[in-house]
Amino acid sequence: MKKYPLLLLLLFSGLLLTGLAFANRNGVYRTYEQNRKAEPVLSVLFLGASDGVFPWSEEETKALPVMAEQETVRETESESAVPQTEETALLETEEEKEPARYDFVPVDQTYLDDALFIGDSRTQGLLEYGRLQENATFYCKTSLTIYDLFRHPKQFIREDEKKKTLEQALSEHHFGKIYLMLGINELGTGTAEYFFREYAAAVNKIRELQPDAIIFVQAILHVAPQKDETDPIFNNANIEERNEKIKTLENGRDIFYLDANEVLCDENGALQSDWTYDQVHLKAQYYSLWRDFLLEHGICIPSDPDSGASDFT
Amino acid sequence: MAGIGTENLVGLNTLVFSSPEFLFRYLPVFLLLFFLCPQKKRTGFLFFGSLFLYALAQPDYAFLLLGMCGMNYLFGLSLKKRTAQEADAQKEERRRKGLLFLAVACNLSLLVYFKLSNVFDRSFLLPLGISFYTFKSVSYLIDVYRTQVDAERSFFAFGAYLCLFPQVVSGPIMRFSEAADGLRSRYNFWERVEDGLKWMVAGLAAKILIADRLAILWNDIQTIGLESISTPLAWLGAFGYSLQLYFDFAGYSMMAAGMGEMIGLPFLKNFDFPYASRSVSEFYRRWHMTLGSWFRDYVYIPLGGNRRGKKRTVCNLLLVWLLTGFWHGNGLHFVLWGLLLGLLVVLEKLWLGGILKKHPLLAHLYVLLVIPLTWMVFALPSLSQIGVYFGRLFPFWGKGIAVNPMDFAKELRMFAPTFCAAALFCIPAAGRWFSRHKKDLPVVIALTVVFWVCVYQMVNMTENPFLYANF
């Protein structure tokens, strides 16, 4: 030990960690195992640690499966506390009312004074470079997913030096419009159906917490051609599959679908390659196009909805 | 990073030192087999083992590497001075000179061929580490010609020198004499492993905890778009990139040197705290030292160095730096970078050097300001991008588009701890302290902890494709 302390320390700690990983391979690390083929046994310990999963963790506290493995997804689905009926119930009740439907109209920036944006790093980019900070509120965070909103609530909102979950923040404030864009980080997790169920449930919950708000569900922005052609997961076909589902939430009355890809993509429907460095995020100067698109697509609901209803065909 | 770090790496991670596969599988297995090998067979094992690891990473080019071993082994033998009579001495000299010319031309034309193929077709894959093993071959051939080393008789020993797995991808460019001494020496294996491990952990930490972290800053800057960063962020980016490059390559070199030690090679210093230099010339005597000394010994001095008057010295320096630029990668900006450094070195030799010597503080500031600016020319692949970046660094040259003045505060908040750690380890005293105390138990325990923190980062960065894809 005296002669070769580092060698022995590394050796013993390595063996210990390998032993721990091996012993728990069918326990807390079960879902990480599929990922392990090419890597050392002990790597699952570190993968787990970054999700807050440790050898002494209870199995139920496991984070979402990281791989799009059908089996694990099914498992999570069955655990799902949001029954399918909830989302369909939302849509059905909306349909029963059959009130007026509204058209998009151009609006100015003050329209967004009572707006809230919820999203991942792309929405963060809109906050930083869309020149909307003085109007709208932004609850966004890099790598935010739909699951972080209510399923495994994350405290990603910081207000008055306090960290809050979306539910807490929405209970304390009142918003007139809520813009939601989430879904790219979820591409590697679960099926499109599972994603959509969670998405619809989240919209439902937001509606519950903010009954007067107009909700804009935004299409997930596409990726640029190079990524689209090479990435087995983060490609536009996968994004579109989910957008199609998100679109079905639109009811023309208080939930609207906005697809900014119309102004940000090339003729093949991929994000303009000159407008991005990493194939995923817009460069700063192009966020204004997204903002302008939003301002072209305002919804104005008169205080008495029946009197000002416009045709929506 | 062309030329530095790893060149277009594909295939298995067999030679990526900072990958879990290498650290937990290939390296331990290699070392164990090496240890079990009888002393006499170890050189042969090094050759085949290294070639095998190379073949796992790039199967096609393993034959190229093997071919280079064979070609240069034979060239080396035929460059050996024959014991000729006085009368034939001149003839023999002519023969050897011609042969050396042919041998060097073969090596360099292969290098140029591959580099140019990559210029015309970006998808063309460069052989891993070709810049390095070509330069090793050339140094060996010239040293044999100069009778500074004996031509190696054993093919395995020469092959082992060229293929050594710690050096084959990105150097250091070890001379044959240093390697030969090491390969033949007898030593306490476990003692060398213990010492080598310390350098490996230090190098791994430099690469994973500092360089890879700062790489995020540089990526952020490009994601925002060069035309849209604030001037303070442009400067933060230039400093960040300078530190990233240093910790990436110095970290890699430390790991390579550490592994070299384990297999019996002498510890080869490739970086000597370059940011503590007082001139650009000194900076490059302390940065990638084995490349600098290669150009000095095999280009600059044979051209006459500084012994043939001022004009010739200036030409020699500019030529060396032009070649250095070309060596680092394809693209006009590398040539521009090389020439820019050449000009600075010439300027220092003719005039600036005297001033810098008299004012040490000024000299430090000059290096810390000028070197990051030259790195920007190195980093940005087109002249227009370089123009835009300098426009942001010096805003009176151009206006930004959609600049968010708060960007600097945001990025600084994220990277301040990394910058502090990086700055600390740029100070030579920190290195001296480590060398002195690396055997103390608290340091050893700290190294163990640092190692596992690195593994945590490594596993989560490389093994989970969805964690790096955080949008």
PDB file of N, CA, C and O in Angstrom, chain B residues 354-409:
ATOM      1  N   GLY B 354      13.845  43.163 -27.404  1.00  0.00           N
ATOM      2  CA  GLY B 354      14.585  44.009 -26.462  1.00  0.00           C
ATOM      3  C   GLY B 354      13.650  44.708 -25.493  1.00  0.00           C
ATOM      4  O   GLY B 354      13.897  44.732 -24.276  1.00  0.00           O
ATOM      5  N   ILE B 355      12.582  45.251 -26.050  1.00  0.00           N
ATOM      6  CA  ILE B 355      11.609  45.967 -25.209  1.00  0.00           C
ATOM      7  C   ILE B 355      10.969  45.009 -24.205  1.00  0.00           C
ATOM      8  O   ILE B 355      10.850  45.328 -23.015  1.00  0.00           O
ATOM      9  N   LEU B 356      10.592  43.842 -24.702  1.00  0.00           N
ATOM     10  CA  LEU B 356       9.916  42.876 -23.833  1.00  0.00           C
ATOM     11  C   LEU B 356      10.818  42.428 -22.684  1.00  0.00           C
ATOM     12  O   LEU B 356      10.365  42.198 -21.570  1.00  0.00           O
ATOM     13  N   LYS B 357      12.102  42.304 -22.976  1.00  0.00           N
ATOM     14  CA  LYS B 357      13.047  41.867 -21.945  1.00  0.00           C
ATOM     15  C   LYS B 357      13.126  42.873 -20.815  1.00  0.00           C
ATOM     16  O   LYS B 357      13.276  42.507 -19.647  1.00  0.00           O
ATOM     17  N   LYS B 358      13.055  44.160 -21.181  1.00  0.00           N
ATOM     18  CA  LYS B 358      13.186  45.209 -20.166  1.00  0.00           C
ATOM     19  C   LYS B 358      11.930  45.357 -19.315  1.00  0.00           C
ATOM     20  O   LYS B 358      11.989  45.862 -18.207  1.00  0.00           O
ATOM     21  N   HIS B 359      10.786  44.982 -19.867  1.00  0.00           N
ATOM     22  CA  HIS B 359       9.525  45.191 -19.143  1.00  0.00           C
ATOM     23  C   HIS B 359       8.770  43.874 -18.996  1.00  0.00           C
ATOM     24  O   HIS B 359       7.888  43.566 -19.792  1.00  0.00           O
ATOM     25  N   PRO B 360       9.122  43.112 -17.971  1.00  0.00           N
ATOM     26  CA  PRO B 360       8.524  41.774 -17.837  1.00  0.00           C
ATOM     27  C   PRO B 360       7.001  41.791 -17.721  1.00  0.00           C
ATOM     28  O   PRO B 360       6.319  40.938 -18.290  1.00  0.00           O
ATOM     29  N   LEU B 361       6.450  42.766 -16.997  1.00  0.00           N
ATOM     30  CA  LEU B 361       5.000  42.803 -16.830  1.00  0.00           C
ATOM     31  C   LEU B 361       4.307  43.023 -18.179  1.00  0.00           C
ATOM     32  O   LEU B 361       3.345  42.338 -18.544  1.00  0.00           O
ATOM     33  N   LEU B 362       4.873  43.974 -18.914  1.00  0.00           N
ATOM     34  CA  LEU B 362       4.360  44.277 -20.253  1.00  0.00           C
ATOM     35  C   LEU B 362       4.452  43.025 -21.132  1.00  0.00           C
ATOM     36  O   LEU B 362       3.536  42.708 -21.899  1.00  0.00           O
ATOM     37  N   ALA B 363       5.563  42.322 -20.977  1.00  0.00           N
ATOM     38  CA  ALA B 363       5.787  41.123 -21.790  1.00  0.00           C
ATOM     39  C   ALA B 363       4.713  40.072 -21.515  1.00  0.00           C
ATOM     40  O   ALA B 363       4.177  39.454 -22.433  1.00  0.00           O
ATOM     41  N   HIS B 364       4.365  39.877 -20.229  1.00  0.00           N
ATOM     42  CA  HIS B 364       3.321  38.905 -19.892  1.00  0.00           C
ATOM     43  C   HIS B 364       1.978  39.321 -20.495  1.00  0.00           C
ATOM     44  O   HIS B 364       1.253  38.510 -21.053  1.00  0.00           O
ATOM     45  N   LEU B 365       1.654  40.614 -20.345  1.00  0.00           N
ATOM     46  CA  LEU B 365       0.382  41.104 -20.876  1.00  0.00           C
ATOM     47  C   LEU B 365       0.332  40.928 -22.386  1.00  0.00           C
ATOM     48  O   LEU B 365      -0.693  40.543 -22.951  1.00  0.00           O
ATOM     49  N   TYR B 366       1.458  41.210 -23.019  1.00  0.00           N
ATOM     50  CA  TYR B 366       1.543  41.075 -24.480  1.00  0.00           C
ATOM     51  C   TYR B 366       1.238  39.643 -24.907  1.00  0.00           C
ATOM     52  O   TYR B 366       0.414  39.409 -25.796  1.00  0.00           O
ATOM     53  N   VAL B 367       1.861  38.684 -24.232  1.00  0.00           N
ATOM     54  CA  VAL B 367       1.624  37.273 -24.590  1.00  0.00           C
ATOM     55  C   VAL B 367       0.161  36.898 -24.340  1.00  0.00           C
ATOM     56  O   VAL B 367      -0.482  36.273 -25.185  1.00  0.00           O
ATOM     57  N   LEU B 368      -0.363  37.324 -23.191  1.00  0.00           N
ATOM     58  CA  LEU B 368      -1.734  36.928 -22.840  1.00  0.00           C
ATOM     59  C   LEU B 368      -2.778  37.580 -23.746  1.00  0.00           C
ATOM     60  O   LEU B 368      -3.917  37.125 -23.833  1.00  0.00           O
ATOM     61  N   LEU B 369      -2.381  38.654 -24.408  1.00  0.00           N
ATOM     62  CA  LEU B 369      -3.304  39.333 -25.319  1.00  0.00           C
ATOM     63  C   LEU B 369      -3.151  38.825 -26.754  1.00  0.00           C
ATOM     64  O   LEU B 369      -4.128  38.557 -27.455  1.00  0.00           O
ATOM     65  N   VAL B 370      -1.902  38.691 -27.171  1.00  0.00           N
ATOM     66  CA  VAL B 370      -1.630  38.372 -28.580  1.00  0.00           C
ATOM     67  C   VAL B 370      -1.916  36.901 -28.886  1.00  0.00           C
ATOM     68  O   VAL B 370      -2.506  36.589 -29.923  1.00  0.00           O
ATOM     69  N   ILE B 371      -1.530  36.021 -27.993  1.00  0.00           N
ATOM     70  CA  ILE B 371      -1.720  34.592 -28.278  1.00  0.00           C
ATOM     71  C   ILE B 371      -3.209  34.238 -28.469  1.00  0.00           C
ATOM     72  O   ILE B 371      -3.558  33.598 -29.460  1.00  0.00           O
ATOM     73  N   PRO B 372      -4.111  34.694 -27.565  1.00  0.00           N
ATOM     74  CA  PRO B 372      -5.525  34.389 -27.827  1.00  0.00           C
ATOM     75  C   PRO B 372      -6.005  34.932 -29.173  1.00  0.00           C
ATOM     76  O   PRO B 372      -6.808  34.293 -29.849  1.00  0.00           O
ATOM     77  N   LEU B 373      -5.498  36.094 -29.577  1.00  0.00           N
ATOM     78  CA  LEU B 373      -5.921  36.635 -30.872  1.00  0.00           C
ATOM     79  C   LEU B 373      -5.451  35.725 -32.009  1.00  0.00           C
ATOM     80  O   LEU B 373      -6.196  35.458 -32.956  1.00  0.00           O
ATOM     81  N   THR B 374      -4.230  35.216 -31.903  1.00  0.00           N
ATOM     82  CA  THR B 374      -3.754  34.319 -32.968  1.00  0.00           C
ATOM     83  C   THR B 374      -4.550  33.007 -32.960  1.00  0.00           C
ATOM     84  O   THR B 374      -4.792  32.423 -34.002  1.00  0.00           O
ATOM     85  N   TRP B 375      -4.984  32.580 -31.765  1.00  0.00           N
ATOM     86  CA  TRP B 375      -5.792  31.347 -31.712  1.00  0.00           C
ATOM     87  C   TRP B 375      -7.120  31.507 -32.441  1.00  0.00           C
ATOM     88  O   TRP B 375      -7.694  30.547 -32.932  1.00  0.00           O
ATOM     89  N   MET B 376      -7.626  32.730 -32.470  1.00  0.00           N
ATOM     90  CA  MET B 376      -8.896  32.938 -33.162  1.00  0.00           C
ATOM     91  C   MET B 376      -8.719  32.687 -34.669  1.00  0.00           C
ATOM     92  O   MET B 376      -9.606  32.168 -35.329  1.00  0.00           O
ATOM     93  N   VAL B 377      -7.552  33.068 -35.176  1.00  0.00           N
ATOM     94  CA  VAL B 377      -7.272  32.816 -36.596  1.00  0.00           C
ATOM     95  C   VAL B 377      -7.160  31.299 -36.817  1.00  0.00           C
ATOM     96  O   VAL B 377      -7.594  30.755 -37.824  1.00  0.00           O
ATOM     97  N   PHE B 378      -6.607  30.624 -35.829  1.00  0.00           N
ATOM     98  CA  PHE B 378      -6.455  29.168 -35.887  1.00  0.00           C
ATOM     99  C   PHE B 378      -7.823  28.485 -35.845  1.00  0.00           C
ATOM    100  O   PHE B 378      -8.080  27.532 -36.582  1.00  0.00           O
ATOM    101  N   ALA B 379      -8.698  29.018 -34.992  1.00  0.00           N
ATOM    102  CA  ALA B 379      -9.960  28.319 -34.710  1.00  0.00           C
ATOM    103  C   ALA B 379     -11.018  28.508 -35.783  1.00  0.00           C
ATOM    104  O   ALA B 379     -11.807  27.607 -36.031  1.00  0.00           O
ATOM    105  N   LEU B 380     -11.060  29.688 -36.392  1.00  0.00           N
ATOM    106  CA  LEU B 380     -12.176  29.986 -37.292  1.00  0.00           C
ATOM    107  C   LEU B 380     -11.802  29.634 -38.729  1.00  0.00           C
ATOM    108  O   LEU B 380     -10.784  30.091 -39.245  1.00  0.00           O
ATOM    109  N   PRO B 381     -12.622  28.812 -39.363  1.00  0.00           N
ATOM    110  CA  PRO B 381     -12.209  28.192 -40.614  1.00  0.00           C
ATOM    111  C   PRO B 381     -12.273  29.076 -41.864  1.00  0.00           C
ATOM    112  O   PRO B 381     -11.814  28.640 -42.906  1.00  0.00           O
ATOM    113  N   SER B 382     -12.833  30.271 -41.782  1.00  0.00           N
ATOM    114  CA  SER B 382     -12.840  31.071 -43.016  1.00  0.00           C
ATOM    115  C   SER B 382     -12.448  32.504 -42.711  1.00  0.00           C
ATOM    116  O   SER B 382     -12.616  32.992 -41.587  1.00  0.00           O
ATOM    117  N   LEU B 383     -11.939  33.159 -43.737  1.00  0.00           N
ATOM    118  CA  LEU B 383     -11.487  34.537 -43.546  1.00  0.00           C
ATOM    119  C   LEU B 383     -12.659  35.428 -43.142  1.00  0.00           C
ATOM    120  O   LEU B 383     -12.491  36.330 -42.322  1.00  0.00           O
ATOM    121  N   SER B 384     -13.846  35.162 -43.712  1.00  0.00           N
ATOM    122  CA  SER B 384     -14.979  36.028 -43.376  1.00  0.00           C
ATOM    123  C   SER B 384     -15.345  35.872 -41.897  1.00  0.00           C
ATOM    124  O   SER B 384     -15.648  36.841 -41.213  1.00  0.00           O
ATOM    125  N   GLN B 385     -15.273  34.648 -41.401  1.00  0.00           N
ATOM    126  CA  GLN B 385     -15.582  34.449 -39.977  1.00  0.00           C
ATOM    127  C   GLN B 385     -14.541  35.120 -39.086  1.00  0.00           C
ATOM    128  O   GLN B 385     -14.878  35.687 -38.054  1.00  0.00           O
ATOM    129  N   ILE B 386     -13.286  35.042 -39.515  1.00  0.00           N
ATOM    130  CA  ILE B 386     -12.230  35.704 -38.737  1.00  0.00           C
ATOM    131  C   ILE B 386     -12.508  37.202 -38.708  1.00  0.00           C
ATOM    132  O   ILE B 386     -12.409  37.864 -37.668  1.00  0.00           O
ATOM    133  N   GLY B 387     -12.904  37.740 -39.866  1.00  0.00           N
ATOM    134  CA  GLY B 387     -13.224  39.164 -39.962  1.00  0.00           C
ATOM    135  C   GLY B 387     -14.355  39.538 -39.017  1.00  0.00           C
ATOM    136  O   GLY B 387     -14.250  40.516 -38.267  1.00  0.00           O
ATOM    137  N   VAL B 388     -15.411  38.726 -39.021  1.00  0.00           N
ATOM    138  CA  VAL B 388     -16.560  39.028 -38.158  1.00  0.00           C
ATOM    139  C   VAL B 388     -16.123  38.983 -36.693  1.00  0.00           C
ATOM    140  O   VAL B 388     -16.453  39.861 -35.897  1.00  0.00           O
ATOM    141  N   TYR B 389     -15.333  37.964 -36.335  1.00  0.00           N
ATOM    142  CA  TYR B 389     -14.942  37.824 -34.925  1.00  0.00           C
ATOM    143  C   TYR B 389     -14.084  39.006 -34.468  1.00  0.00           C
ATOM    144  O   TYR B 389     -14.293  39.551 -33.391  1.00  0.00           O
ATOM    145  N   PHE B 390     -13.146  39.400 -35.302  1.00  0.00           N
ATOM    146  CA  PHE B 390     -12.310  40.548 -34.917  1.00  0.00           C
ATOM    147  C   PHE B 390     -13.146  41.828 -34.860  1.00  0.00           C
ATOM    148  O   PHE B 390     -12.868  42.716 -34.058  1.00  0.00           O
ATOM    149  N   GLY B 391     -14.182  41.883 -35.697  1.00  0.00           N
ATOM    150  CA  GLY B 391     -15.110  43.002 -35.640  1.00  0.00           C
ATOM    151  C   GLY B 391     -15.822  43.074 -34.298  1.00  0.00           C
ATOM    152  O   GLY B 391     -16.130  44.145 -33.796  1.00  0.00           O
ATOM    153  N   ARG B 392     -16.086  41.904 -33.708  1.00  0.00           N
ATOM    154  CA  ARG B 392     -16.721  41.891 -32.392  1.00  0.00           C
ATOM    155  C   ARG B 392     -15.713  42.159 -31.283  1.00  0.00           C
ATOM    156  O   ARG B 392     -16.031  42.767 -30.285  1.00  0.00           O
ATOM    157  N   LEU B 393     -14.478  41.683 -31.466  1.00  0.00           N
ATOM    158  CA  LEU B 393     -13.441  41.929 -30.452  1.00  0.00           C
ATOM    159  C   LEU B 393     -13.110  43.422 -30.387  1.00  0.00           C
ATOM    160  O   LEU B 393     -12.903  43.987 -29.319  1.00  0.00           O
ATOM    161  N   PHE B 394     -13.052  44.022 -31.557  1.00  0.00           N
ATOM    162  CA  PHE B 394     -12.742  45.455 -31.648  1.00  0.00           C
ATOM    163  C   PHE B 394     -13.930  46.114 -32.340  1.00  0.00           C
ATOM    164  O   PHE B 394     -13.948  46.255 -33.551  1.00  0.00           O
ATOM    165  N   PRO B 395     -14.945  46.533 -31.563  1.00  0.00           N
ATOM    166  CA  PRO B 395     -16.237  46.863 -32.167  1.00  0.00           C
ATOM    167  C   PRO B 395     -16.213  48.096 -33.065  1.00  0.00           C
ATOM    168  O   PRO B 395     -17.180  48.335 -33.772  1.00  0.00           O
ATOM    169  N   PHE B 396     -15.136  48.867 -33.059  1.00  0.00           N
ATOM    170  CA  PHE B 396     -15.114  50.015 -33.971  1.00  0.00           C
ATOM    171  C   PHE B 396     -14.925  49.557 -35.419  1.00  0.00           C
ATOM    172  O   PHE B 396     -15.032  50.325 -36.345  1.00  0.00           O
ATOM    173  N   TRP B 397     -14.660  48.265 -35.601  1.00  0.00           N
ATOM    174  CA  TRP B 397     -14.519  47.738 -36.971  1.00  0.00           C
ATOM    175  C   TRP B 397     -15.853  47.295 -37.569  1.00  0.00           C
ATOM    176  O   TRP B 397     -15.984  47.093 -38.750  1.00  0.00           O
ATOM    177  N   GLY B 398     -16.798  47.038 -36.747  1.00  0.00           N
ATOM    178  CA  GLY B 398     -18.062  46.554 -37.300  1.00  0.00           C
ATOM    179  C   GLY B 398     -19.121  46.483 -36.223  1.00  0.00           C
ATOM    180  O   GLY B 398     -18.808  46.418 -35.028  1.00  0.00           O
ATOM    181  N   LYS B 399     -20.361  46.505 -36.637  1.00  0.00           N
ATOM    182  CA  LYS B 399     -21.468  46.456 -35.684  1.00  0.00           C
ATOM    183  C   LYS B 399     -21.983  45.032 -35.582  1.00  0.00           C
ATOM    184  O   LYS B 399     -21.966  44.291 -36.556  1.00  0.00           O
ATOM    185  N   GLY B 400     -22.473  44.680 -34.426  1.00  0.00           N
ATOM    186  CA  GLY B 400     -23.061  43.351 -34.281  1.00  0.00           C
ATOM    187  C   GLY B 400     -24.511  43.352 -34.728  1.00  0.00           C
ATOM    188  O   GLY B 400     -25.099  44.408 -34.939  1.00  0.00           O
ATOM    189  N   ILE B 401     -25.053  42.170 -34.894  1.00  0.00           N
ATOM    190  CA  ILE B 401     -26.461  42.041 -35.260  1.00  0.00           C
ATOM    191  C   ILE B 401     -27.186  41.348 -34.118  1.00  0.00           C
ATOM    192  O   ILE B 401     -26.752  40.286 -33.667  1.00  0.00           O
ATOM    193  N   ALA B 402     -28.262  41.942 -33.660  1.00  0.00           N
ATOM    194  CA  ALA B 402     -29.089  41.363 -32.596  1.00  0.00           C
ATOM    195  C   ALA B 402     -28.267  40.960 -31.379  1.00  0.00           C
ATOM    196  O   ALA B 402     -28.412  39.874 -30.829  1.00  0.00           O
ATOM    197  N   VAL B 403     -27.374  41.837 -30.951  1.00  0.00           N
ATOM    198  CA  VAL B 403     -26.513  41.518 -29.803  1.00  0.00           C
ATOM    199  C   VAL B 403     -27.301  41.652 -28.508  1.00  0.00           C
ATOM    200  O   VAL B 403     -28.051  42.608 -28.334  1.00  0.00           O
ATOM    201  N   ASN B 404     -27.138  40.685 -27.631  1.00  0.00           N
ATOM    202  CA  ASN B 404     -27.731  40.775 -26.304  1.00  0.00           C
ATOM    203  C   ASN B 404     -26.608  41.094 -25.318  1.00  0.00           C
ATOM    204  O   ASN B 404     -25.759  40.260 -25.047  1.00  0.00           O
ATOM    205  N   PRO B 405     -26.607  42.336 -24.783  1.00  0.00           N
ATOM    206  CA  PRO B 405     -25.475  42.737 -23.922  1.00  0.00           C
ATOM    207  C   PRO B 405     -25.360  41.899 -22.648  1.00  0.00           C
ATOM    208  O   PRO B 405     -24.328  41.920 -21.985  1.00  0.00           O
ATOM    209  N   MET B 406     -26.431  41.159 -22.326  1.00  0.00           N
ATOM    210  CA  MET B 406     -26.381  40.359 -21.097  1.00  0.00           C
ATOM    211  C   MET B 406     -25.674  39.009 -21.310  1.00  0.00           C
ATOM    212  O   MET B 406     -25.489  38.262 -20.370  1.00  0.00           O
ATOM    213  N   ASP B 407     -25.294  38.704 -22.539  1.00  0.00           N
ATOM    214  CA  ASP B 407     -24.724  37.377 -22.814  1.00  0.00           C
ATOM    215  C   ASP B 407     -23.440  37.103 -22.028  1.00  0.00           C
ATOM    216  O   ASP B 407     -23.201  36.001 -21.565  1.00  0.00           O
ATOM    217  N   PHE B 408     -22.635  38.161 -21.844  1.00  0.00           N
ATOM    218  CA  PHE B 408     -21.363  37.979 -21.135  1.00  0.00           C
ATOM    219  C   PHE B 408     -21.604  37.527 -19.692  1.00  0.00           C
ATOM    220  O   PHE B 408     -21.002  36.549 -19.226  1.00  0.00           O
ATOM    221  N   ALA B 409     -22.515  38.229 -19.015  1.00  0.00           N
ATOM    222  CA  ALA B 409     -22.790  37.897 -17.606  1.00  0.00           C
ATOM    223  C   ALA B 409     -23.282  36.452 -17.486  1.00  0.00           C
ATOM    224  O   ALA B 409     -22.870  35.720 -16.584  1.00  0.00           O
TER     225      ALA B 409
END
